[in-house]
Amino acid sequence: MANYRMMVNDVIKKADILLEVVDARFPDETRNGDVERNIKYSKKPFIIVLNKCDLVSKETLEKAKARLSKIAPTVFVSSKNRFGTTMLRHKILEVANMRGHDIQVGCLGYPNTGKSSVINGVAGKNKASTSSISGYTRGVQLVNAGSHIQFIDTPGVIPFDDNDEYKQGLLGVKDTTHLQDPIGVALKIIEKMCSENKTALESSYNVTIGGENEEDSYEILELIGRQCNFLKKKGKVDDSRTAIKIVNDWQKGKILL
Ligand SMILES: Nc1nc2c(ncn2[C@@H]2O[C@H](COP(=O)(O)OP(=O)(O)OP(=O)(O)O)[C@@H](O)[C@H]2O)c(=O)[nH]1
Ligand SMILES: [Mg+2]
């Protein structure tokens, strides 16, 4: 754990500018207060990058951007679709405001938010390795992105006190093989979807939510299980199997918000 703090501070020290990469589906949950405080303390410029914006509606994105812009310049990108990456490159050059020598860009954020993918998006090539399993980038890596930009890719970091399993499941920090309670996580996903975008949940699983009792997230999970034909003996829904599917789909970006 002490290593984590050392690594973050070391990257902040080396970098001319920092990117905090957050997941556009949960910008607040994936912002790291520790990291932001240390960046502020260093007085170095930083940009908040709302990545995975392909998974979020434009309206929600604009709201998040307006809110976060009060903290730091904020851009949204989809490194998957290479959307906004040119804009980010310009923003880096603009905010760093340096001439004459290479710009070192430190890339920090929670595990699995897409730090390495954002770097690849800006570099225009797959130079940093990525994976749907979090904890993929180990150790600090330098990536040349051309036109005087060099990235410092880092392993994802989580604030010390944050070991809530539900959050780790939602954010994809732990995959279904490492979660102790995938059903609990699936229920959280269902709750989040129902409060923010029920229609997207319905169309992902080809179900209609709204019948009696279907305000209850467990009932919705059963409905989805039945639709997927995940049944046990006597026609009972296999809730674990359904939960694992939901969590996997969510983590792989198959459910839009
Ligand atoms: N839908 C979508 N998925 C993305 C996007 N960017 C990254 N991903 C996916 O998110 C997962 C994590 O991406 P990485 O770039 O490895 O994330 P990271 O932050 O470097 O992860 P660690 O190094 O493990 O901390 C991969 O499955 C990517 O394909 C995006 O813009 N949209
Ligand atoms: Mg990485």
XYZ file of C-alpha atoms and ligand atoms in Angstrom:
290
model
C 0.000 0.000 0.000
C 2.825 2.366 0.815
C 4.084 1.522 -2.648
C 0.912 2.861 -4.155
C 1.416 6.249 -2.574
C 5.067 6.296 -3.575
C 4.228 5.358 -7.141
C 1.570 8.078 -7.421
C 3.830 10.741 -5.969
C 6.702 9.678 -8.136
C 4.588 9.913 -11.293
C 3.237 13.305 -10.229
C 6.797 14.480 -9.673
C 8.026 13.288 -13.067
C 5.038 14.453 -15.090
C 4.479 17.924 -16.531
C 0.754 17.318 -16.669
C -1.530 14.648 -15.240
C -4.582 12.897 -16.610
C -7.077 11.472 -14.189
C -8.938 8.844 -16.174
C -12.411 8.103 -14.805
C -15.175 5.818 -16.030
C -17.891 7.997 -17.582
C -20.524 5.669 -16.138
C -19.432 6.601 -12.607
C -17.215 9.643 -12.626
C -17.669 10.330 -8.940
C -16.994 6.828 -7.783
C -13.868 6.569 -9.906
C -12.377 9.889 -8.941
C -9.619 9.443 -6.454
C -9.557 12.151 -3.795
C -6.083 11.159 -2.604
C -4.646 11.469 -6.079
C -6.399 14.764 -6.795
C -5.150 16.282 -3.545
C -1.597 15.271 -4.325
C -1.841 16.715 -7.821
C -3.205 19.983 -6.465
C -0.429 20.093 -3.923
C 2.125 19.693 -6.715
C 0.529 22.654 -8.535
C 0.803 20.747 -11.811
C -1.991 21.029 -14.349
C -4.395 18.137 -14.738
C -7.196 17.067 -17.006
C -10.110 14.861 -16.057
C -10.801 12.327 -18.794
C -14.282 10.802 -18.848
C -13.500 7.605 -20.707
C -15.916 4.961 -22.053
C -18.297 7.707 -23.101
C -19.700 5.308 -25.718
C -21.512 3.637 -22.816
C -23.282 6.763 -21.583
C -25.951 9.034 -23.045
C -24.835 12.399 -24.350
C -27.077 14.190 -21.892
C -25.567 12.514 -18.824
C -22.101 13.170 -20.224
C -22.685 16.869 -20.717
C -23.952 17.171 -17.162
C -20.934 15.368 -15.756
C -18.600 17.447 -17.880
C -20.160 20.712 -16.716
C -19.887 19.631 -13.103
C -16.324 18.350 -13.275
C -15.090 21.304 -15.322
C -15.300 23.310 -12.109
C -12.552 21.114 -10.720
C -10.300 20.766 -13.760
C -10.505 20.913 -17.562
C -12.645 17.925 -18.491
C -12.926 16.054 -21.755
C -14.895 12.998 -22.673
C -13.514 10.308 -24.886
C -14.227 6.828 -26.048
C -10.881 5.239 -26.551
C -12.731 2.244 -27.908
C -14.251 4.235 -30.766
C -11.331 6.641 -30.959
C -13.772 9.430 -30.224
C -12.373 12.598 -28.650
C -8.794 11.403 -28.633
C -7.544 14.077 -31.034
C -9.315 16.639 -28.912
C -7.564 15.237 -25.853
C -4.194 15.506 -27.565
C -4.890 19.182 -28.270
C -6.089 19.726 -24.746
C -2.883 18.202 -23.364
C -0.773 20.531 -25.514
C -2.924 23.503 -24.577
C -3.059 22.866 -20.838
C 0.600 21.878 -20.529
C 1.508 25.016 -22.455
C 5.136 24.053 -22.979
C 7.388 24.526 -25.919
C 10.765 23.250 -26.791
C 10.825 19.947 -25.012
C 8.840 16.745 -24.679
C 5.779 16.733 -22.491
C 5.546 13.978 -19.914
C 1.915 13.077 -19.328
C 1.191 11.037 -16.199
C -1.907 8.876 -16.472
C -3.557 8.020 -13.164
C -6.869 6.544 -12.122
C -8.810 3.640 -10.706
C -8.138 0.171 -12.053
C -9.857 -0.649 -15.310
C -11.035 2.875 -16.177
C -9.136 2.615 -19.455
C -5.896 4.459 -18.743
C -3.877 2.303 -21.125
C -6.634 2.488 -23.751
C -6.741 6.283 -23.548
C -2.985 6.366 -24.106
C -3.363 4.109 -27.139
C -6.164 6.304 -28.417
C -3.986 9.386 -28.297
C -0.875 7.565 -29.494
C -2.902 6.200 -32.412
C -1.368 2.779 -31.934
C -1.712 -0.033 -29.454
C 1.438 0.671 -27.590
C 0.184 0.188 -24.051
C -1.243 -3.207 -23.199
C -4.865 -3.364 -22.082
C -7.217 -5.989 -20.722
C -10.780 -6.376 -19.502
C -9.334 -7.799 -16.325
C -8.331 -5.056 -13.982
C -4.855 -4.865 -12.542
C -3.415 -5.454 -15.967
C -0.822 -2.735 -16.107
C 1.873 -3.592 -13.638
C 4.504 -1.073 -12.823
C 4.988 2.252 -14.506
C 5.452 2.216 -18.288
C 6.559 4.890 -20.702
C 4.749 5.206 -24.010
C 5.795 7.531 -26.814
C 2.820 9.133 -28.486
C 4.572 11.253 -31.094
C 4.616 15.027 -31.457
C 6.578 15.492 -28.269
C 4.163 13.674 -26.012
C 5.307 10.877 -23.783
C 2.864 9.094 -21.518
C 3.543 7.510 -18.180
C 1.097 4.618 -17.852
C 0.456 3.388 -14.326
C -1.330 0.534 -12.604
C -4.771 1.519 -11.336
C -4.949 2.796 -7.798
C -7.795 2.702 -5.303
C -7.999 4.929 -2.245
C -6.972 3.127 0.945
C -10.358 2.954 2.565
C -12.172 1.732 -0.489
C -12.699 -1.989 -0.291
C -16.424 -2.148 -0.825
C -17.078 -5.287 -2.839
C -20.169 -3.926 -4.543
C -18.268 -0.949 -5.785
C -15.391 -3.118 -6.919
C -17.821 -5.251 -8.870
C -19.555 -2.272 -10.428
C -16.277 -0.686 -11.426
C -14.845 -3.928 -12.742
C -12.019 -3.939 -10.243
C -12.959 -7.511 -9.392
C -14.367 -9.863 -12.001
C -17.029 -12.471 -11.259
C -14.483 -15.126 -10.388
C -13.168 -12.946 -7.587
C -16.426 -11.599 -6.215
C -17.786 -13.209 -3.092
C -21.326 -12.039 -3.755
C -22.020 -11.711 -7.493
C -25.773 -11.704 -6.809
C -25.391 -8.646 -4.577
C -23.366 -6.907 -7.274
C -25.894 -7.807 -9.983
C -28.651 -6.339 -7.817
C -26.668 -3.099 -7.491
C -26.280 -2.950 -11.273
C -30.013 -3.492 -11.685
C -30.757 -0.753 -9.147
C -28.407 1.660 -10.864
C -29.909 0.895 -14.264
C -33.466 1.205 -12.980
C -32.804 4.592 -11.495
C -30.844 5.940 -14.453
C -31.886 4.134 -17.602
C -34.442 1.399 -17.244
C -35.108 1.203 -20.977
C -31.491 0.305 -21.651
C -31.734 -2.560 -19.191
C -34.953 -3.732 -20.810
C -33.512 -3.707 -24.286
C -30.271 -5.392 -23.198
C -32.228 -8.403 -21.968
C -35.345 -8.137 -24.041
C -37.596 -7.861 -21.013
C -40.324 -5.486 -19.940
C -40.041 -4.276 -16.408
C -43.068 -2.860 -14.754
C -45.218 -5.767 -13.762
C -46.316 -6.238 -10.204
C -43.364 -6.633 -7.776
C -40.923 -5.720 -10.500
C -39.758 -2.669 -8.674
C -37.812 -5.163 -6.643
C -34.338 -5.728 -8.071
C -34.337 -9.419 -7.214
C -37.583 -9.886 -9.135
C -35.975 -8.174 -12.097
C -32.978 -10.471 -11.838
C -35.344 -13.446 -11.930
C -37.133 -11.987 -14.919
C -33.837 -11.683 -16.770
C -32.827 -15.215 -15.747
C -36.077 -16.580 -17.072
C -35.659 -14.703 -20.341
C -32.135 -16.148 -20.703
C -33.537 -19.564 -19.880
C -31.193 -19.989 -16.933
C -33.316 -22.442 -15.003
C -32.699 -24.991 -12.318
C -34.828 -27.960 -11.424
C -38.543 -27.357 -11.126
C -38.275 -24.259 -13.279
C -36.655 -22.118 -10.613
C -34.413 -19.381 -11.931
C -30.696 -19.989 -11.461
C -29.981 -16.704 -9.749
C -26.193 -17.148 -9.460
C -25.797 -17.903 -13.125
C -28.025 -14.955 -14.030
C -26.096 -12.662 -11.694
C -22.772 -13.721 -13.182
C -24.045 -13.022 -16.671
C -25.300 -9.576 -15.681
C -22.040 -8.650 -13.960
C -19.987 -9.937 -16.904
C -22.117 -8.051 -19.427
C -21.837 -4.913 -17.346
C -18.092 -5.203 -16.945
C -17.563 -5.912 -20.628
C -19.577 -2.837 -21.568
C -22.490 -4.745 -23.087
C -25.065 -2.822 -21.082
C -25.319 0.850 -21.945
C -26.235 3.418 -19.362
N -16.702 0.493 -24.055
C -15.482 0.935 -23.820
N -14.579 0.123 -23.228
C -13.348 0.616 -23.004
C -12.976 1.935 -23.356
N -11.695 2.131 -22.984
C -11.289 0.978 -22.417
N -12.284 0.055 -22.430
C -12.217 -1.314 -21.919
O -11.963 -1.268 -20.534
C -11.108 -2.335 -20.147
C -9.915 -1.792 -19.409
O -9.099 -1.053 -20.269
P -7.571 -0.747 -19.931
O -7.108 0.292 -20.876
O -6.794 -2.006 -19.817
O -7.755 -0.091 -18.478
P -6.638 0.375 -17.457
O -7.202 1.533 -16.712
O -5.352 0.585 -18.144
O -6.611 -0.886 -16.504
P -5.470 -1.346 -15.464
O -4.154 -1.172 -16.136
O -5.835 -2.759 -15.192
O -5.659 -0.454 -14.269
C -10.760 -3.059 -21.443
O -11.631 -4.155 -21.572
C -11.024 -2.055 -22.519
O -11.349 -2.637 -23.747
C -13.955 2.760 -24.000
O -13.741 3.920 -24.347
N -15.188 2.204 -24.190
Mg -3.574 -0.289 -17.849
